[in-house]
Amino acid sequence: MIAIYPGSFDPATYGHLDIIKRAALIADKLIVGILDNPVKNPLFTAEEKKRHLLEITKDIKNVEIESFTGLLVDFAKKKEAKIVIRGLRALTDFEYEFQMALTNRELENKVETLFLPTSKEYLFLSSSVVKEVARFHGNYDKMVPEIVRLDLEKKFKYQ
Ligand code: ADP
């Protein structure tokens, strides 16, 4: 079974990596799909995000990293994926995720969404929190892998 884990990954965090590792145990092949959407005004380009994700997943055999544009269900169809994986943190994620899952099913009823609950150490971790902390040069060692931290330091001009 082929599964897609889509997201912005701006940047990838240990929360994402945790979901990737767990989803890779369930799926035969897991495609991490980087949504390339410049309208969202991302900090990192799709190429930079791909480099981060390739590095942090290099030891997981059945994971592939790809970026995509357009509708997730079209990307899923192209990749012959029947499952979309999404992570759930607090209740605040629920409404948006539920709406997206139902919309995707409406668009393509052969694609199912599976939610994986976050591991509790990553409950409050998000890419936006990381960017806020990095912007003001706080300590975010426990939030992102080293390759991401080094690139954040470049973006936010650490000495
Ligand atoms: P999007 O813009 O699609 O929400 P994100 O990169 O913010 O992209 O998130 C991608 C997916 O990863 C979402 O399903 C989100 O809920 C999940 N996710 C993000 N951070 C965590 C975390 N700390 N624990 C579990 N899931 C997470």
PDB file of N, CA, C and O and ligand atoms in Angstrom, residues 5-10 13 15-16 19 40 85-89 93 96-97 116-119 122-127, ligand 1:
ATOM      1  N   TYR A   5       2.220  11.432   2.715  1.00  0.00           N
ATOM      2  CA  TYR A   5       2.159  12.327   3.874  1.00  0.00           C
ATOM      3  C   TYR A   5       2.433  13.739   3.346  1.00  0.00           C
ATOM      4  O   TYR A   5       3.580  14.091   3.087  1.00  0.00           O
ATOM      5  N   PRO A   6       1.382  14.518   3.123  1.00  0.00           N
ATOM      6  CA  PRO A   6       1.563  15.843   2.531  1.00  0.00           C
ATOM      7  C   PRO A   6       1.700  16.929   3.603  1.00  0.00           C
ATOM      8  O   PRO A   6       1.213  16.777   4.723  1.00  0.00           O
ATOM      9  N   GLY A   7       2.344  18.015   3.234  1.00  0.00           N
ATOM     10  CA  GLY A   7       2.427  19.129   4.173  1.00  0.00           C
ATOM     11  C   GLY A   7       3.261  20.253   3.614  1.00  0.00           C
ATOM     12  O   GLY A   7       3.796  20.168   2.504  1.00  0.00           O
ATOM     13  N   SER A   8       3.358  21.319   4.416  1.00  0.00           N
ATOM     14  CA  SER A   8       4.178  22.461   4.003  1.00  0.00           C
ATOM     15  C   SER A   8       5.637  22.243   4.403  1.00  0.00           C
ATOM     16  O   SER A   8       6.544  22.716   3.722  1.00  0.00           O
ATOM     17  N   PHE A   9       5.860  21.604   5.535  1.00  0.00           N
ATOM     18  CA  PHE A   9       7.217  21.306   6.025  1.00  0.00           C
ATOM     19  C   PHE A   9       8.119  22.540   5.965  1.00  0.00           C
ATOM     20  O   PHE A   9       9.225  22.491   5.446  1.00  0.00           O
ATOM     21  N   ASP A  10       7.613  23.649   6.514  1.00  0.00           N
ATOM     22  CA  ASP A  10       8.339  24.928   6.413  1.00  0.00           C
ATOM     23  C   ASP A  10       8.802  25.419   7.784  1.00  0.00           C
ATOM     24  O   ASP A  10       8.265  26.421   8.262  1.00  0.00           O
ATOM     25  N   THR A  13      10.123  19.397  11.173  1.00  0.00           N
ATOM     26  CA  THR A  13      10.448  19.353  12.607  1.00  0.00           C
ATOM     27  C   THR A  13      10.544  17.898  13.069  1.00  0.00           C
ATOM     28  O   THR A  13      10.209  16.986  12.314  1.00  0.00           O
ATOM     29  N   GLY A  15       8.505  16.684  15.029  1.00  0.00           N
ATOM     30  CA  GLY A  15       7.106  16.220  15.024  1.00  0.00           C
ATOM     31  C   GLY A  15       6.771  15.558  13.693  1.00  0.00           C
ATOM     32  O   GLY A  15       6.158  14.489  13.643  1.00  0.00           O
ATOM     33  N   HIS A  16       7.193  16.191  12.591  1.00  0.00           N
ATOM     34  CA  HIS A  16       7.004  15.595  11.264  1.00  0.00           C
ATOM     35  C   HIS A  16       7.758  14.266  11.162  1.00  0.00           C
ATOM     36  O   HIS A  16       7.236  13.282  10.666  1.00  0.00           O
ATOM     37  N   ILE A  19       6.035  11.386  12.762  1.00  0.00           N
ATOM     38  CA  ILE A  19       4.907  10.886  11.958  1.00  0.00           C
ATOM     39  C   ILE A  19       5.447  10.070  10.768  1.00  0.00           C
ATOM     40  O   ILE A  19       4.932   9.003  10.442  1.00  0.00           O
ATOM     41  N   LYS A  40       1.664  30.807  -0.056  1.00  0.00           N
ATOM     42  CA  LYS A  40       1.776  30.726   1.407  1.00  0.00           C
ATOM     43  C   LYS A  40       2.982  31.484   1.955  1.00  0.00           C
ATOM     44  O   LYS A  40       3.177  31.541   3.162  1.00  0.00           O
ATOM     45  N   ILE A  85      -1.815  10.380   4.880  1.00  0.00           N
ATOM     46  CA  ILE A  85      -1.512  10.415   6.314  1.00  0.00           C
ATOM     47  C   ILE A  85      -1.471  11.867   6.779  1.00  0.00           C
ATOM     48  O   ILE A  85      -0.856  12.716   6.120  1.00  0.00           O
ATOM     49  N   ARG A  86      -2.126  12.145   7.896  1.00  0.00           N
ATOM     50  CA  ARG A  86      -1.998  13.469   8.512  1.00  0.00           C
ATOM     51  C   ARG A  86      -1.760  13.288   9.999  1.00  0.00           C
ATOM     52  O   ARG A  86      -2.246  12.323  10.598  1.00  0.00           O
ATOM     53  N   GLY A  87      -1.017  14.217  10.576  1.00  0.00           N
ATOM     54  CA  GLY A  87      -0.764  14.159  12.015  1.00  0.00           C
ATOM     55  C   GLY A  87      -1.784  15.013  12.743  1.00  0.00           C
ATOM     56  O   GLY A  87      -2.226  16.035  12.222  1.00  0.00           O
ATOM     57  N   LEU A  88      -2.157  14.587  13.932  1.00  0.00           N
ATOM     58  CA  LEU A  88      -3.068  15.398  14.748  1.00  0.00           C
ATOM     59  C   LEU A  88      -2.398  15.748  16.062  1.00  0.00           C
ATOM     60  O   LEU A  88      -1.916  14.876  16.775  1.00  0.00           O
ATOM     61  N   ARG A  89      -2.384  17.041  16.357  1.00  0.00           N
ATOM     62  CA  ARG A  89      -1.862  17.467  17.660  1.00  0.00           C
ATOM     63  C   ARG A  89      -3.048  17.721  18.581  1.00  0.00           C
ATOM     64  O   ARG A  89      -3.818  16.816  18.852  1.00  0.00           O
ATOM     65  N   ASP A  93      -6.254  21.186  15.776  1.00  0.00           N
ATOM     66  CA  ASP A  93      -6.003  20.661  14.423  1.00  0.00           C
ATOM     67  C   ASP A  93      -7.249  20.006  13.844  1.00  0.00           C
ATOM     68  O   ASP A  93      -7.392  19.896  12.634  1.00  0.00           O
ATOM     69  N   TYR A  96      -9.953  21.653  11.092  1.00  0.00           N
ATOM     70  CA  TYR A  96      -9.347  21.877   9.785  1.00  0.00           C
ATOM     71  C   TYR A  96      -9.049  20.550   9.089  1.00  0.00           C
ATOM     72  O   TYR A  96      -9.362  20.359   7.905  1.00  0.00           O
ATOM     73  N   GLU A  97      -8.466  19.622   9.838  1.00  0.00           N
ATOM     74  CA  GLU A  97      -8.085  18.329   9.250  1.00  0.00           C
ATOM     75  C   GLU A  97      -9.316  17.540   8.804  1.00  0.00           C
ATOM     76  O   GLU A  97      -9.310  16.881   7.761  1.00  0.00           O
ATOM     77  N   LEU A 116      -2.711  10.147  12.400  1.00  0.00           N
ATOM     78  CA  LEU A 116      -1.851   9.593  13.449  1.00  0.00           C
ATOM     79  C   LEU A 116      -1.749  10.630  14.565  1.00  0.00           C
ATOM     80  O   LEU A 116      -1.426  11.799  14.293  1.00  0.00           O
ATOM     81  N   PRO A 117      -2.031  10.212  15.794  1.00  0.00           N
ATOM     82  CA  PRO A 117      -1.897  11.175  16.894  1.00  0.00           C
ATOM     83  C   PRO A 117      -0.433  11.485  17.152  1.00  0.00           C
ATOM     84  O   PRO A 117       0.424  10.600  17.042  1.00  0.00           O
ATOM     85  N   THR A 118      -0.153  12.729  17.479  1.00  0.00           N
ATOM     86  CA  THR A 118       1.224  13.123  17.784  1.00  0.00           C
ATOM     87  C   THR A 118       1.766  12.342  18.981  1.00  0.00           C
ATOM     88  O   THR A 118       1.002  11.874  19.823  1.00  0.00           O
ATOM     89  N   SER A 119       3.071  12.225  19.056  1.00  0.00           N
ATOM     90  CA  SER A 119       3.677  11.713  20.285  1.00  0.00           C
ATOM     91  C   SER A 119       3.697  12.877  21.265  1.00  0.00           C
ATOM     92  O   SER A 119       3.865  14.031  20.858  1.00  0.00           O
ATOM     93  N   TYR A 122       5.767  16.070  21.251  1.00  0.00           N
ATOM     94  CA  TYR A 122       5.675  17.014  20.128  1.00  0.00           C
ATOM     95  C   TYR A 122       4.322  17.711  20.044  1.00  0.00           C
ATOM     96  O   TYR A 122       3.993  18.352  19.048  1.00  0.00           O
ATOM     97  N   LEU A 123       3.564  17.585  21.118  1.00  0.00           N
ATOM     98  CA  LEU A 123       2.196  18.113  21.132  1.00  0.00           C
ATOM     99  C   LEU A 123       2.136  19.601  20.776  1.00  0.00           C
ATOM    100  O   LEU A 123       1.242  20.055  20.085  1.00  0.00           O
ATOM    101  N   PHE A 124       3.105  20.369  21.272  1.00  0.00           N
ATOM    102  CA  PHE A 124       3.046  21.812  21.052  1.00  0.00           C
ATOM    103  C   PHE A 124       4.038  22.278  19.984  1.00  0.00           C
ATOM    104  O   PHE A 124       4.327  23.458  19.873  1.00  0.00           O
ATOM    105  N   LEU A 125       4.552  21.323  19.210  1.00  0.00           N
ATOM    106  CA  LEU A 125       5.577  21.672  18.227  1.00  0.00           C
ATOM    107  C   LEU A 125       4.968  21.904  16.845  1.00  0.00           C
ATOM    108  O   LEU A 125       4.222  21.078  16.331  1.00  0.00           O
ATOM    109  N   SER A 126       5.276  23.060  16.279  1.00  0.00           N
ATOM    110  CA  SER A 126       4.829  23.340  14.910  1.00  0.00           C
ATOM    111  C   SER A 126       5.927  24.113  14.203  1.00  0.00           C
ATOM    112  O   SER A 126       6.790  24.721  14.847  1.00  0.00           O
ATOM    113  N   SER A 127       5.874  24.123  12.873  1.00  0.00           N
ATOM    114  CA  SER A 127       6.873  24.871  12.103  1.00  0.00           C
ATOM    115  C   SER A 127       6.810  26.356  12.464  1.00  0.00           C
ATOM    116  O   SER A 127       7.845  27.025  12.523  1.00  0.00           O
TER     117      SER A 127
HETATM  118  P1  ADP B   1       0.120  21.948   6.442  1.00  0.00           P
HETATM  119  O1  ADP B   1       0.286  23.351   5.966  1.00  0.00           O
HETATM  120  O2  ADP B   1      -0.331  21.005   5.372  1.00  0.00           O
HETATM  121  O3  ADP B   1      -0.691  21.798   7.720  1.00  0.00           O
HETATM  122  P2  ADP B   1       2.447  21.269   8.058  1.00  0.00           P
HETATM  123  O4  ADP B   1       3.856  21.083   7.597  1.00  0.00           O
HETATM  124  O5  ADP B   1       2.188  22.336   9.064  1.00  0.00           O
HETATM  125  O6  ADP B   1       1.613  21.456   6.738  1.00  0.00           O
HETATM  126  O7  ADP B   1       1.897  19.901   8.666  1.00  0.00           O
HETATM  127  C1  ADP B   1       1.876  18.730   7.913  1.00  0.00           C
HETATM  128  C2  ADP B   1       1.211  17.625   8.718  1.00  0.00           C
HETATM  129  O8  ADP B   1       2.031  17.300   9.837  1.00  0.00           O
HETATM  130  C3  ADP B   1      -0.152  18.005   9.318  1.00  0.00           C
HETATM  131  O9  ADP B   1      -0.997  16.872   9.273  1.00  0.00           O
HETATM  132  C4  ADP B   1       0.174  18.381  10.744  1.00  0.00           C
HETATM  133  O10 ADP B   1      -0.934  18.179  11.602  1.00  0.00           O
HETATM  134  C5  ADP B   1       1.286  17.379  11.021  1.00  0.00           C
HETATM  135  N1  ADP B   1       2.151  17.846  12.117  1.00  0.00           N
HETATM  136  C6  ADP B   1       2.857  18.991  12.196  1.00  0.00           C
HETATM  137  N2  ADP B   1       3.528  19.080  13.370  1.00  0.00           N
HETATM  138  C7  ADP B   1       3.222  17.942  14.058  1.00  0.00           C
HETATM  139  C8  ADP B   1       3.561  17.442  15.359  1.00  0.00           C
HETATM  140  N3  ADP B   1       4.336  18.146  16.186  1.00  0.00           N
HETATM  141  N4  ADP B   1       3.052  16.246  15.724  1.00  0.00           N
HETATM  142  C9  ADP B   1       2.238  15.560  14.874  1.00  0.00           C
HETATM  143  N5  ADP B   1       1.866  15.977  13.657  1.00  0.00           N
HETATM  144  C10 ADP B   1       2.341  17.159  13.252  1.00  0.00           C
END
